[in-house]
Coordinates of N, CA and C in Angstrom, one line a residue:
M1 N -3.1 45.4 39.0 CA -1.9 44.7 38.7 C -2.2 43.2 38.4
R2 N -3.0 42.7 39.3 CA -3.3 41.2 39.1 C -4.0 41.0 37.7
K3 N -4.8 41.8 37.3 CA -5.5 41.7 36.0 C -4.5 41.7 34.9
I4 N -3.5 42.5 35.0 CA -2.5 42.6 33.9 C -1.7 41.3 33.9
V5 N -1.3 40.8 35.1 CA -0.5 39.6 35.2 C -1.3 38.4 34.6
V6 N -2.6 38.3 35.0 CA -3.5 37.2 34.5 C -3.6 37.4 32.9
L7 N -3.8 38.6 32.4 CA -3.9 38.8 31.0 C -2.6 38.4 30.3
L8 N -1.4 38.8 30.8 CA -0.1 38.4 30.3 C 0.1 36.9 30.3
L9 N -0.3 36.2 31.4 CA -0.2 34.8 31.4 C -1.1 34.1 30.4
T10 N -2.3 34.6 30.2 CA -3.2 34.1 29.3 C -2.6 34.2 27.8
V11 N -2.1 35.3 27.5 CA -1.5 35.6 26.2 C -0.3 34.7 26.0
I12 N 0.5 34.5 27.0 CA 1.7 33.6 26.9 C 1.2 32.1 26.7
L13 N 0.3 31.7 27.4 CA -0.2 30.3 27.3 C -0.8 30.1 25.9
I14 N -1.6 31.0 25.4 CA -2.2 30.9 24.1 C -1.1 30.8 23.0
G15 N -0.1 31.7 23.2 CA 1.0 31.7 22.3 C 1.9 30.4 22.3
A16 N 1.8 29.7 23.5 CA 2.7 28.5 23.6 C 2.1 27.3 22.9
C17 N 0.8 27.4 22.5 CA 0.2 26.3 21.8 C 0.8 26.1 20.4
T18 N 1.0 24.9 20.0 CA 1.5 24.6 18.7 C 0.5 24.9 17.6
S19 N 1.0 25.2 16.5 CA 0.1 25.4 15.3 C 0.4 24.4 14.2
I20 N 1.1 23.3 14.6 CA 1.4 22.3 13.5 C 0.2 21.5 13.2
D21 N -0.1 21.4 11.9 CA -1.2 20.6 11.5 C -0.8 19.2 11.2
C22 N -1.4 18.3 11.9 CA -1.1 16.9 11.6 C -1.8 16.5 10.3
P23 N -1.2 15.6 9.5 CA -1.8 15.2 8.2 C -3.1 14.6 8.4
V24 N -4.1 15.0 7.7 CA -5.4 14.4 7.7 C -5.4 13.1 7.0
Q25 N -4.8 13.1 5.9 CA -4.6 11.9 5.0 C -3.4 11.2 5.4
N26 N -3.5 10.3 6.5 CA -2.3 9.7 7.0 C -2.3 8.2 6.8
F27 N -2.9 7.7 5.7 CA -2.9 6.3 5.4 C -1.6 6.0 4.6
V28 N -0.9 5.0 5.0 CA 0.3 4.6 4.3 C 0.0 3.2 3.7
G29 N -0.1 3.2 2.3 CA -0.4 2.0 1.6 C 0.5 1.8 0.4
T30 N 0.6 0.6 -0.1 CA 1.4 0.3 -1.3 C 0.5 0.4 -2.5
N31 N 0.9 1.1 -3.5 CA 0.1 1.2 -4.8 C 0.6 0.3 -5.8
Y32 N -0.3 -0.6 -6.3 CA 0.1 -1.6 -7.3 C -0.6 -1.2 -8.7
A33 N 0.1 -1.5 -9.8 CA -0.5 -1.3 -11.1 C -0.3 -2.6 -11.9
I34 N -1.4 -3.0 -12.5 CA -1.3 -4.2 -13.4 C -1.0 -3.8 -14.8
K35 N 0.0 -4.4 -15.4 CA 0.4 -4.1 -16.7 C 0.3 -5.4 -17.6
N36 N 0.3 -5.1 -18.9 CA 0.2 -6.2 -19.9 C 1.5 -6.2 -20.7
N37 N 2.0 -7.4 -20.9 CA 3.2 -7.5 -21.9 C 2.8 -7.4 -23.3
N38 N 1.5 -7.7 -23.6 CA 1.0 -7.7 -25.0 C 0.4 -6.4 -25.4
R39 N 0.5 -5.3 -24.6 CA 0.1 -4.0 -24.9 C -1.4 -3.8 -25.0
K40 N -2.2 -4.7 -24.5 CA -3.6 -4.6 -24.4 C -4.0 -3.4 -23.6
S41 N -5.0 -2.6 -24.0 CA -5.3 -1.4 -23.2 C -5.9 -1.7 -21.9
N42 N -6.5 -2.8 -21.7 CA -7.3 -3.2 -20.5 C -6.7 -4.5 -19.9
P43 N -5.8 -4.4 -19.0 CA -5.0 -5.5 -18.5 C -5.9 -6.7 -18.0
L44 N -6.9 -6.3 -17.2 CA -7.8 -7.4 -16.6 C -8.9 -7.8 -17.6
D45 N -9.4 -6.9 -18.4 CA -10.4 -7.1 -19.3 C -11.6 -7.8 -18.6
T46 N -11.8 -9.1 -18.8 CA -13.0 -9.8 -18.2 C -12.5 -10.6 -17.0
D47 N -11.2 -10.6 -16.8 CA -10.6 -11.4 -15.6 C -11.0 -10.7 -14.3
T48 N -10.9 -11.5 -13.2 CA -11.2 -10.9 -11.9 C -10.1 -11.4 -11.0
L49 N -9.6 -10.4 -10.1 CA -8.5 -10.6 -9.2 C -8.9 -10.4 -7.8
W50 N -8.5 -11.4 -6.9 CA -8.6 -11.3 -5.5 C -7.3 -11.4 -4.9
I51 N -7.1 -10.7 -3.8 CA -5.8 -10.7 -3.0 C -6.2 -10.8 -1.5
W52 N -5.5 -11.7 -0.8 CA -5.6 -11.8 0.6 C -4.3 -12.1 1.3
S53 N -4.3 -12.0 2.6 CA -3.1 -12.2 3.4 C -3.5 -12.9 4.6
T54 N -2.5 -13.3 5.4 CA -2.7 -13.9 6.7 C -2.4 -12.9 7.8
R55 N -3.3 -12.7 8.7 CA -3.1 -11.8 9.8 C -2.2 -12.5 10.9
A56 N -1.8 -11.7 11.9 CA -0.9 -12.2 12.9 C -1.5 -13.3 13.7
D57 N -2.9 -13.3 13.8 CA -3.6 -14.4 14.5 C -3.8 -15.6 13.7
G58 N -3.3 -15.6 12.5 CA -3.4 -16.8 11.6 C -4.6 -16.8 10.7
A59 N -5.6 -15.9 10.9 CA -6.8 -15.9 10.0 C -6.5 -15.2 8.7
D60 N -7.2 -15.6 7.7 CA -7.0 -14.9 6.4 C -7.9 -13.6 6.4
T61 N -7.4 -12.7 5.6 CA -8.1 -11.4 5.5 C -8.1 -11.0 4.0
I62 N -9.2 -10.7 3.5 CA -9.3 -10.2 2.1 C -8.9 -8.8 2.0
L63 N -7.9 -8.5 1.1 CA -7.4 -7.2 0.9 C -8.0 -6.5 -0.4
L64 N -8.3 -7.4 -1.4 CA -8.8 -6.9 -2.6 C -9.9 -7.9 -3.1
N65 N -11.1 -7.4 -3.2 CA -12.2 -8.4 -3.5 C -12.8 -8.1 -4.8
G66 N -12.3 -8.9 -5.8 CA -13.0 -8.9 -7.1 C -12.7 -7.7 -8.0
L67 N -11.4 -7.4 -8.2 CA -11.0 -6.3 -9.1 C -11.1 -6.8 -10.5
S68 N -11.8 -6.1 -11.4 CA -11.9 -6.5 -12.8 C -12.2 -5.3 -13.7
G69 N -12.2 -5.6 -15.0 CA -12.6 -4.6 -16.0 C -11.5 -3.5 -16.2
D70 N -11.9 -2.3 -16.2 CA -11.0 -1.2 -16.5 C -10.0 -0.8 -15.3
N71 N -10.3 -1.4 -14.2 CA -9.4 -1.1 -13.0 C -8.0 -1.8 -13.3
E72 N -7.0 -1.0 -13.2 CA -5.7 -1.5 -13.3 C -4.7 -1.1 -12.2
T73 N -5.2 -0.3 -11.3 CA -4.5 0.1 -10.1 C -5.3 -0.1 -8.8
F74 N -4.6 -0.4 -7.8 CA -5.2 -0.6 -6.5 C -4.2 -0.3 -5.4
T75 N -4.7 -0.1 -4.2 CA -3.8 0.2 -3.0 C -4.1 -0.9 -2.0
L76 N -3.0 -1.4 -1.4 CA -3.1 -2.4 -0.3 C -2.4 -1.9 0.9
P77 N -2.9 -2.2 2.1 CA -2.2 -1.8 3.3 C -0.8 -2.6 3.4
I78 N 0.1 -2.0 4.1 CA 1.4 -2.6 4.3 C 1.6 -2.8 5.8
S79 N 2.2 -3.9 6.2 CA 2.3 -4.1 7.7 C 3.5 -3.3 8.2
Y80 N 3.5 -3.0 9.5 CA 4.6 -2.3 10.1 C 5.3 -3.1 11.2
T81 N 4.9 -4.4 11.3 CA 5.5 -5.3 12.3 C 6.3 -6.4 11.8
K82 N 6.3 -6.7 10.5 CA 7.0 -7.8 9.9 C 8.0 -7.3 8.8
P83 N 9.1 -7.9 8.7 CA 10.0 -7.5 7.6 C 9.6 -7.9 6.2
E84 N 8.6 -8.8 6.1 CA 8.1 -9.3 4.8 C 6.6 -9.5 4.9
D85 N 5.9 -9.0 3.9 CA 4.5 -9.2 3.7 C 4.3 -10.3 2.7
V86 N 3.4 -11.2 2.9 CA 3.1 -12.3 2.0 C 1.7 -12.1 1.5
L87 N 1.5 -12.0 0.2 CA 0.1 -11.8 -0.3 C -0.2 -12.9 -1.3
Y88 N -1.4 -13.4 -1.2 CA -1.9 -14.5 -2.1 C -2.9 -13.9 -3.1
T89 N -2.7 -14.3 -4.4 CA -3.6 -13.7 -5.4 C -4.3 -14.9 -6.1
L90 N -5.5 -14.6 -6.5 CA -6.3 -15.5 -7.3 C -6.8 -14.8 -8.5
L91 N -6.5 -15.2 -9.7 CA -7.0 -14.6 -10.9 C -7.9 -15.6 -11.6
K92 N -9.1 -15.2 -12.0 CA -10.1 -16.1 -12.7 C -10.5 -15.4 -13.9
D93 N -10.7 -16.2 -15.0 CA -11.2 -15.7 -16.2 C -12.7 -16.2 -16.4
T94 N -13.3 -15.8 -17.4 CA -14.8 -16.1 -17.6 C -15.0 -17.6 -18.1
L95 N -13.9 -18.3 -18.5 CA -14.0 -19.7 -18.9 C -13.8 -20.6 -17.7
G96 N -13.6 -20.1 -16.5 CA -13.5 -21.0 -15.3 C -12.0 -21.3 -15.0
N97 N -11.1 -20.8 -15.8 CA -9.7 -21.0 -15.4 C -9.3 -20.1 -14.3
S98 N -8.4 -20.6 -13.4 CA -7.9 -19.8 -12.3 C -6.4 -20.1 -12.1
W99 N -5.8 -19.0 -11.6 CA -4.3 -19.1 -11.3 C -4.1 -18.5 -9.9
L100 N -3.3 -19.2 -9.1 CA -2.9 -18.8 -7.8 C -1.4 -18.3 -7.8
D101 N -1.1 -17.2 -7.2 CA 0.2 -16.7 -7.1 C 0.5 -16.2 -5.7
T102 N 1.7 -16.2 -5.3 CA 2.1 -15.7 -4.0 C 3.2 -14.6 -4.2
I103 N 2.9 -13.5 -3.6 CA 3.8 -12.3 -3.7 C 4.5 -12.1 -2.4
H104 N 5.8 -12.0 -2.4 CA 6.6 -11.7 -1.2 C 7.2 -10.3 -1.3
V105 N 6.9 -9.4 -0.4 CA 7.3 -8.0 -0.4 C 8.3 -7.9 0.9
Q106 N 9.6 -7.8 0.6 CA 10.5 -7.5 1.7 C 10.7 -6.0 1.8
K107 N 10.7 -5.6 3.1 CA 10.7 -4.1 3.3 C 11.4 -3.8 4.6
T108 N 11.8 -2.5 4.8 CA 12.3 -2.0 6.0 C 11.3 -1.0 6.5
D109 N 10.9 -1.0 7.8 CA 9.9 -0.1 8.3 C 10.7 1.0 9.2
F110 N 10.2 2.2 9.1 CA 10.8 3.2 10.0 C 9.7 4.2 10.4
Q111 N 9.9 4.7 11.6 CA 8.9 5.6 12.2 C 9.1 7.0 11.6
H112 N 7.9 7.7 11.4 CA 7.9 9.0 10.9 C 7.2 9.9 11.9
F113 N 7.8 11.0 12.3 CA 7.2 11.9 13.3 C 7.0 13.3 12.6
E114 N 5.8 13.8 12.6 CA 5.5 15.1 12.1 C 5.7 16.1 13.3
S115 N 5.2 15.7 14.4 CA 5.3 16.6 15.6 C 4.9 15.7 16.8
V116 N 5.3 16.2 18.0 CA 4.9 15.5 19.2 C 3.4 15.5 19.4
D117 N 2.7 16.4 18.7 CA 1.3 16.5 18.8 C 0.6 15.5 17.9
C118 N 1.3 14.9 16.9 CA 0.7 14.1 15.9 C 1.0 12.6 16.2
Q119 N 0.1 11.8 15.7 CA 0.3 10.3 15.9 C 1.5 9.9 15.0
V120 N 2.2 8.9 15.5 CA 3.4 8.4 14.8 C 2.9 7.6 13.6
A121 N 3.6 7.6 12.5 CA 3.3 6.9 11.3 C 4.5 6.0 11.0
F122 N 4.3 5.0 10.2 CA 5.4 4.1 9.7 C 5.5 4.3 8.2
F123 N 6.6 4.6 7.8 CA 6.9 4.7 6.4 C 7.8 3.4 6.1
H124 N 7.9 3.1 4.8 CA 8.6 1.8 4.4 C 9.5 2.0 3.2
E125 N 10.5 1.2 3.1 CA 11.4 1.1 2.0 C 11.3 -0.3 1.5
I126 N 10.8 -0.5 0.3 CA 10.6 -1.8 -0.3 C 12.0 -2.2 -0.8
K127 N 12.5 -3.4 -0.3 CA 13.8 -3.9 -0.7 C 13.8 -4.9 -1.8
A128 N 12.8 -5.8 -1.8 CA 12.7 -6.8 -2.9 C 11.3 -7.3 -3.0
V129 N 10.9 -7.7 -4.2 CA 9.6 -8.4 -4.4 C 9.8 -9.6 -5.3
T130 N 9.1 -10.6 -5.0 CA 9.1 -11.8 -5.8 C 7.6 -12.3 -6.0
I131 N 7.4 -13.1 -7.1 CA 6.1 -13.7 -7.3 C 6.3 -15.1 -7.9
T132 N 5.3 -16.0 -7.7 CA 5.5 -17.3 -8.2 C 5.3 -17.5 -9.7
E133 N 4.8 -16.5 -10.4 CA 4.7 -16.5 -11.9 C 3.8 -17.5 -12.5
H134 N 2.6 -17.7 -12.0 CA 1.6 -18.5 -12.6 C 0.7 -17.7 -13.5
A135 N 0.1 -16.6 -13.0 CA -0.7 -15.7 -13.8 C 0.1 -14.5 -14.2
F136 N 1.1 -14.2 -13.5 CA 1.9 -13.0 -13.7 C 3.3 -13.4 -14.3
D137 N 3.7 -12.6 -15.2 CA 5.0 -12.9 -15.8 C 6.1 -12.4 -14.9
S138 N 5.9 -11.2 -14.3 CA 7.0 -10.6 -13.5 C 6.4 -9.6 -12.6
I139 N 7.2 -9.1 -11.6 CA 6.9 -8.1 -10.7 C 8.1 -7.2 -10.6
V140 N 7.8 -5.9 -10.5 CA 8.9 -4.9 -10.6 C 8.6 -3.8 -9.5
I141 N 9.7 -3.4 -8.8 CA 9.5 -2.2 -7.9 C 9.7 -0.9 -8.8
K142 N 8.7 -0.1 -8.8 CA 8.7 1.1 -9.6 C 9.2 2.3 -8.7
N143 N 8.7 2.3 -7.5 CA 9.1 3.4 -6.5 C 9.2 2.7 -5.1
S144 N 10.3 2.6 -4.5 CA 10.5 1.8 -3.3 C 10.1 2.6 -2.0
H145 N 9.9 3.9 -2.1 CA 9.5 4.7 -0.9 C 8.0 4.7 -0.7
V146 N 7.5 4.1 0.4 CA 6.1 4.1 0.7 C 5.8 5.0 1.8
N147 N 5.0 6.1 1.5 CA 4.7 7.1 2.6 C 3.2 7.5 2.4
Y148 N 2.9 8.8 2.8 CA 1.6 9.3 2.6 C 1.2 9.6 1.2
D149 N 2.1 9.8 0.3 CA 1.8 10.2 -1.0 C 1.1 9.1 -1.9
P150 N -0.1 9.3 -2.2 CA -0.9 8.3 -3.0 C -0.7 8.4 -4.5
T151 N 0.1 9.3 -5.0 CA 0.2 9.5 -6.4 C 1.2 8.6 -7.1
Y152 N 2.1 7.9 -6.4 CA 3.1 7.1 -7.0 C 2.7 5.6 -7.0
D153 N 3.0 4.9 -8.1 CA 2.8 3.5 -8.2 C 4.1 2.9 -7.6
H154 N 4.0 2.0 -6.7 CA 5.1 1.4 -6.0 C 5.6 0.1 -6.7
I155 N 4.6 -0.7 -7.1 CA 4.9 -2.1 -7.7 C 4.1 -2.3 -8.9
Y156 N 4.7 -2.8 -10.0 CA 4.1 -3.1 -11.2 C 4.0 -4.7 -11.3
L157 N 2.8 -5.2 -11.6 CA 2.5 -6.6 -11.8 C 2.3 -6.8 -13.3
Y158 N 3.1 -7.6 -14.0 CA 2.9 -7.8 -15.4 C 2.2 -9.2 -15.6
L159 N 1.0 -9.1 -16.2 CA 0.3 -10.4 -16.5 C 0.9 -11.1 -17.7
K160 N 0.8 -12.4 -17.6 CA 1.3 -13.3 -18.7 C 0.3 -13.1 -19.9
A161 N 0.9 -13.1 -21.1 CA 0.0 -12.9 -22.3 C -0.7 -14.2 -22.6
D162 N -0.1 -15.4 -22.3 CA -0.6 -16.7 -22.7 C -1.4 -17.4 -21.6
R163 N -1.9 -16.7 -20.6 CA -2.5 -17.4 -19.5 C -3.9 -17.9 -20.0

């Protein structure tokens, strides 16, 4: 009788385990796309773009290091502790000209739970974006929901044609 009770308890305990799969790809980042107003096929062409931000401890951190050529999309991390992210951009051309811009991304953060067995994630709703418009003509929110899905462009950056 004891063997049957132990066997039943073992079966019940195994059946009590959850089978929820936590997402393996759980990076939440903002996808940016660089666009041209002059319809050039290659937005950056020979220009090079750097983006950095300031961490909570006050130190600068490089987020994008030397994007150029055919690359027109990139993903940047988004904070989950501040209502606004401030990004600094530097665009340089081959003639030695450079342009500095500041991007402000206002957002709302909210926790996302898959299961009690999974680590909590923070999703975001982008409320507003602004840019200083030195190298860029404008900035537009394409998709305001930032989550695990890497297929959506969230923000479009339009380069100035006459820079």
